[in-house]
Tab-separated table of C-alpha atoms in Angstrom:
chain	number	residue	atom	x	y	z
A	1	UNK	CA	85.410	48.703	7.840
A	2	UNK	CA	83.649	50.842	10.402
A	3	UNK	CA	85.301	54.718	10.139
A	4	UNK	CA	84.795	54.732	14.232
A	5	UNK	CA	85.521	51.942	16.621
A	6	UNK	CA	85.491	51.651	19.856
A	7	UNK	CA	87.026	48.539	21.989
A	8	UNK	CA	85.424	46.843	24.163
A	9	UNK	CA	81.640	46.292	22.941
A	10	UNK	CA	80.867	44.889	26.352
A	11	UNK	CA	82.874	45.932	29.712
A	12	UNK	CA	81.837	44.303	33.217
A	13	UNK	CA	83.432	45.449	35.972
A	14	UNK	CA	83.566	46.213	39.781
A	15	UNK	CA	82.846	49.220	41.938
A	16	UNK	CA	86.860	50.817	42.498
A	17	UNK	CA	88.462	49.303	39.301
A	18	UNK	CA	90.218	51.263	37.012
A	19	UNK	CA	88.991	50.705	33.226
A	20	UNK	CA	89.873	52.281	29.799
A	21	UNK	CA	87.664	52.778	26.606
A	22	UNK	CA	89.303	52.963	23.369
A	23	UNK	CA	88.013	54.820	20.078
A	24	UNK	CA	89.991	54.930	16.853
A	25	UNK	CA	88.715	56.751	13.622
A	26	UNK	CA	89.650	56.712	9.911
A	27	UNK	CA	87.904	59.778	8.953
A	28	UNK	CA	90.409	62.089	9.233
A	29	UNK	CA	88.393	63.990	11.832
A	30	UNK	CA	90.397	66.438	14.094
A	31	UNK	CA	87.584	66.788	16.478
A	32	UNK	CA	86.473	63.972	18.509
A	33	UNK	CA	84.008	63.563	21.661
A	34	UNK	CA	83.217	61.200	24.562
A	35	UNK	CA	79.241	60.734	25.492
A	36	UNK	CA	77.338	58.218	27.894
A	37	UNK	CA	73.848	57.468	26.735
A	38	UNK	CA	71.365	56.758	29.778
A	39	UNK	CA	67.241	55.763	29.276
A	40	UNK	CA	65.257	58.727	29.221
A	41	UNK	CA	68.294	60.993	29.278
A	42	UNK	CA	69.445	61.327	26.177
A	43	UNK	CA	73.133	61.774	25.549
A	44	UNK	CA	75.530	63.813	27.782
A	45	UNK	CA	78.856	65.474	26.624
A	46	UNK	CA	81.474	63.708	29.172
A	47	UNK	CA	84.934	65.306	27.127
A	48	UNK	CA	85.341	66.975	23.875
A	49	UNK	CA	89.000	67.447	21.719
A	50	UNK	CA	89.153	69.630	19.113
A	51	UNK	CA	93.242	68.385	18.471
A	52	UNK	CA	96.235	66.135	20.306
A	53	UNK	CA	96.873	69.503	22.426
A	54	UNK	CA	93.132	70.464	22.917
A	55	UNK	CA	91.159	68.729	25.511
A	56	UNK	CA	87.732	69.887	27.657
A	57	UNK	CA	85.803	68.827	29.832
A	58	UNK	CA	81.986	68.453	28.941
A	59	UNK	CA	78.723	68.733	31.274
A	60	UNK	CA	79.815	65.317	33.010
A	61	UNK	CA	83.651	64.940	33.501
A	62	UNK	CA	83.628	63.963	37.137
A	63	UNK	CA	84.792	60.513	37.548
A	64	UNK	CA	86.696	60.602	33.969
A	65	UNK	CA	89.661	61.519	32.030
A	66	UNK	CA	90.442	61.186	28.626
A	67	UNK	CA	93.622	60.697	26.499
A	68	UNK	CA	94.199	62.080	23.140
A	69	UNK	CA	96.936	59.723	21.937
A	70	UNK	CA	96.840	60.925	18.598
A	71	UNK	CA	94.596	62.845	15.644
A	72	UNK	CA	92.835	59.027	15.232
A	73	UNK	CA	92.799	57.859	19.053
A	74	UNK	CA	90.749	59.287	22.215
A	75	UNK	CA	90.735	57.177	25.176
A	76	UNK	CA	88.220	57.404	27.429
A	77	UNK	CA	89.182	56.593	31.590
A	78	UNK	CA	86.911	55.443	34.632
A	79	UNK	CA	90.290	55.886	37.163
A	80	UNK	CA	87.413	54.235	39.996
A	81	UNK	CA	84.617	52.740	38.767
A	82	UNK	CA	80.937	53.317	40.680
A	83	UNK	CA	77.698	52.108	39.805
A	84	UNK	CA	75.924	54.807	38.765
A	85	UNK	CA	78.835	54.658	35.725
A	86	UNK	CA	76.835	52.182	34.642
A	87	UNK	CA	75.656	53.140	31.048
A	88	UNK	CA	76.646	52.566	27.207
A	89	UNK	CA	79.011	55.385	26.211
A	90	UNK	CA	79.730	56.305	22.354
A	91	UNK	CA	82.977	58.016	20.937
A	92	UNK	CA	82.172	60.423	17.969
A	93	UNK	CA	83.706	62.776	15.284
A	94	UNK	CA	83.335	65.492	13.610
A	95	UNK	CA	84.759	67.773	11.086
A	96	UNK	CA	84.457	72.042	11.405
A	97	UNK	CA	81.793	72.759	9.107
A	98	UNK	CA	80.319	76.511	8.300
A	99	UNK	CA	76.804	75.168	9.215
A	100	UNK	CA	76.955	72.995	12.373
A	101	UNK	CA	78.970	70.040	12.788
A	102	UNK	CA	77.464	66.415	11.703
A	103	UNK	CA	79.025	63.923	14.219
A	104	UNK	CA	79.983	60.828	13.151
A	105	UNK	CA	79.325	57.914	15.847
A	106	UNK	CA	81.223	54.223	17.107
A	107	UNK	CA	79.229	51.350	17.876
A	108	UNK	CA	79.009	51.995	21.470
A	109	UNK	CA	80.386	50.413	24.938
A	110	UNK	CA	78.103	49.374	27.141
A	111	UNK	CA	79.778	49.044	30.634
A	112	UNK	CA	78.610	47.691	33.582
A	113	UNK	CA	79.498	48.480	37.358
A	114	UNK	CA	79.072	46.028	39.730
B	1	UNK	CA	70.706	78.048	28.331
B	2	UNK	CA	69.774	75.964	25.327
B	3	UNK	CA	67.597	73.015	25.612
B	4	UNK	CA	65.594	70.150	23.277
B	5	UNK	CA	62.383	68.706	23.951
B	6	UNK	CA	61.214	65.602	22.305
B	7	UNK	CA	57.026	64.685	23.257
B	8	UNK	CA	56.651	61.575	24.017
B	9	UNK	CA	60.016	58.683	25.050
B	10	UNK	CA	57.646	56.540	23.248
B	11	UNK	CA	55.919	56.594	19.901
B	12	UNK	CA	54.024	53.232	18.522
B	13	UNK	CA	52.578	53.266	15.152
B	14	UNK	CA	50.968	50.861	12.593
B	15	UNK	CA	53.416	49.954	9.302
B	16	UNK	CA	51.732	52.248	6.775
B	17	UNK	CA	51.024	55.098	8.763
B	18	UNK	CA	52.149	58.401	9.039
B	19	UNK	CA	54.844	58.764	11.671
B	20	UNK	CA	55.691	62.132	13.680
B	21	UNK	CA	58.118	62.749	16.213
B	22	UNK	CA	58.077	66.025	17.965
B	23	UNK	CA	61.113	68.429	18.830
B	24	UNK	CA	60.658	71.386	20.751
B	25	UNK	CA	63.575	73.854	21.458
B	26	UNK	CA	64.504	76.432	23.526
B	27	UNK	CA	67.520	79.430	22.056
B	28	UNK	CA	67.644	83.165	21.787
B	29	UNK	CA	68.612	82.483	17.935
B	30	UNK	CA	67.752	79.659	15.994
B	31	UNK	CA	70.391	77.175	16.257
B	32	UNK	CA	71.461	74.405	13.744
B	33	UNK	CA	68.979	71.777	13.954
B	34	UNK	CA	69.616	67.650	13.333
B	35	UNK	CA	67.696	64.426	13.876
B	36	UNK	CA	69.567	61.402	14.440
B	37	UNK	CA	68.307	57.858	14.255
B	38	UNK	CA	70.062	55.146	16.266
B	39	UNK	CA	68.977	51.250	15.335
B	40	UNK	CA	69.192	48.435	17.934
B	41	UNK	CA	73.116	48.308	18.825
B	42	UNK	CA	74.260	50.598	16.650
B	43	UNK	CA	75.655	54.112	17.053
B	44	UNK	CA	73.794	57.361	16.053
B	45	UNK	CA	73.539	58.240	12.321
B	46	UNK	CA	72.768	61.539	11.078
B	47	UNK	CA	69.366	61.619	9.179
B	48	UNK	CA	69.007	64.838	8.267
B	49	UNK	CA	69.800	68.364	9.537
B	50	UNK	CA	68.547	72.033	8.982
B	51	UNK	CA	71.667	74.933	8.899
B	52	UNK	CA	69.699	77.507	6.383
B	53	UNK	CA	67.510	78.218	3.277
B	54	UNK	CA	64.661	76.179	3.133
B	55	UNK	CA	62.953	75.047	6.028
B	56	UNK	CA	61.922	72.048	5.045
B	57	UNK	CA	64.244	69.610	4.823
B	58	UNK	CA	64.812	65.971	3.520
B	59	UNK	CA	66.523	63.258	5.055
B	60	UNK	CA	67.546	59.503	4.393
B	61	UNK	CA	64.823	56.768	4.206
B	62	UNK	CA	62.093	58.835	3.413
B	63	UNK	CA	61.637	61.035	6.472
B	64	UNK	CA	61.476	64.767	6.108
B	65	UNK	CA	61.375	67.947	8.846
B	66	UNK	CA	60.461	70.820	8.911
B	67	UNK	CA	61.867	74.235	10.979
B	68	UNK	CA	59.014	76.494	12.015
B	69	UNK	CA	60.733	79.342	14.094
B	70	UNK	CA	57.871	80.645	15.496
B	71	UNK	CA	56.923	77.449	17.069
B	72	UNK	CA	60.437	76.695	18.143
B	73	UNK	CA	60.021	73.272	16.865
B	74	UNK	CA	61.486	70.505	13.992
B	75	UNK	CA	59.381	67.887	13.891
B	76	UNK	CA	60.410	64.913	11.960
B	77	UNK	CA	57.172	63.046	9.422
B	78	UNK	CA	57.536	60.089	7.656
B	79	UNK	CA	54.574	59.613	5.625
B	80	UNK	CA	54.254	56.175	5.686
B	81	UNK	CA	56.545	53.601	8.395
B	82	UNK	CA	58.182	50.719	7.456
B	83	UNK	CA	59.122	47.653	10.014
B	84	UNK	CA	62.730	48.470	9.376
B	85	UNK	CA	61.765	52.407	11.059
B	86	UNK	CA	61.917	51.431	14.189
B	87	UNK	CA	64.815	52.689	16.602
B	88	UNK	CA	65.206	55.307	18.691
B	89	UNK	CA	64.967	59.067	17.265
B	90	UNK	CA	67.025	61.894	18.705
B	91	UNK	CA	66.666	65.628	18.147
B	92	UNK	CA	69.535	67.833	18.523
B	93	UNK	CA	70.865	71.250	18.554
B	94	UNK	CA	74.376	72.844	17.969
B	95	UNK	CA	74.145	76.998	18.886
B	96	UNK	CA	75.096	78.894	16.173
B	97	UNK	CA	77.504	81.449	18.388
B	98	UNK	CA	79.498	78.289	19.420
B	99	UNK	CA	81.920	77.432	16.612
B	100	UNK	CA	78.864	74.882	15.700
B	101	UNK	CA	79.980	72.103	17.762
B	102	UNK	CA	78.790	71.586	21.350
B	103	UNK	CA	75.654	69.630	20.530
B	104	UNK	CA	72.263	69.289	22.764
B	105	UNK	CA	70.493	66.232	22.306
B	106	UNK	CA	67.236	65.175	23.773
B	107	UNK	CA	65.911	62.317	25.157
B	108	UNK	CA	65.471	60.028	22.184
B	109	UNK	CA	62.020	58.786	20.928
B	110	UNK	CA	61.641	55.350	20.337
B	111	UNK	CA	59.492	54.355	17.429
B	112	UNK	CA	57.959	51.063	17.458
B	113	UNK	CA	56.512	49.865	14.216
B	114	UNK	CA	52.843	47.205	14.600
B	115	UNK	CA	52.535	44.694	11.675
């Protein structure tokens, strides 16, 4: 089984809706991050948690919240959907290392805003 | 601010050649360094990083890069490419003064691989 999962794979929806992602990891991992992935611009830091009680925002929080339900669970939240949310996002995980932390990626949700 | 280059969103190469991706970046003091490969619906997987000691560093399936800090750059070689290389190829950087965590990534590279 896949140490991070994220539900759903494939999310259609429409402009003003509310919509939830949903990452769980088996790692163990205390830290875990939210990301969108557009073409040509790499990946962008949308929330970070580094525990249950320790949530911030990253360059692109506007338009999200997040949900740190426990050590294994970070929920990502569109409260109104727009277009231009349109993109495939990716939960990730990481451990406090003394050289850099590796991340440790889901599958990826690709959402569309209609 | 810190920042990561990659030349070129798209690199095409005959199976059997040598394959080189380009990172470029931009700190005060050399930060921890990482390439990460992602394959056709798939997350990102780590391929190899740099954190200290020898500069050049090997990875999984073959590929190898090397930290020059006078050129600022980690560019990622492969001598020869398989079929099964192709994907998109992201550079990133975590700052060292950070707690090692906050991440850069660039743009991605996207290797395509000619029979």
């Amino acid at each position: 089984d896949a140490d991070v999962t994220q539900t759903p794979r494939n999310r259609i929806t429409k402009t003003g809706k509310r919509i939830m992602l949903e990452c769980s990891q088996t790692k163990g991992h205390d830290r875990m991050y939210w990301y969108r992935q557009d073409p040509g611009l790499g990946l962008r830091l949308i929330y970070y948690s580094f525990d249950v009680k320790d949530i911030n925002k990253g360059e692109i929080s506007d338009g999200y919240s997040v949900s740190r339900q426990a050590q294994a669970k970070f929920s990502l939240s569109l409260e109104s959907a727009i277009p231009n949310q349109t993109a495939l996002y990716f939960c990730a995980t990481s451990e406090p290392g003394l050289a850099g932390d590796e991340q440790y990626f889901g599958p990826g949700t690709r959402l569309t805003v209609t | 601010a810190q920042s990561v280059t990659q030349l070129g969103s798209h690199v095409s190469v005959s199976e059997g050649a040598l394959v080189l991706l380009r990172c470029n970046y931009s700190s005060s003091v050399p930060p921890y360094l990482f390439w990460y490969v992602q394959y056709p619906n798939q997350g990102l997987q780590l391929l190899l990083k740099y954190t200290t000691g020898a500069t050049l560093v090997k990875g999984i399936n073959g590929f190898e890069a090397e930290f020059k800090k006078s050129e600022t750059s980690f560019h990622l070689t492969k001598p020869s490419a398989h079929m099964s290389d192709a994907a998109e190829y992201f550079c990133a950087v975590t700052p060292t003064n950070t707690g090692g965590f906050k991440t850069i990534f660039g743009a991605g590279t996207r290797l395509f691989v000619k029979a």
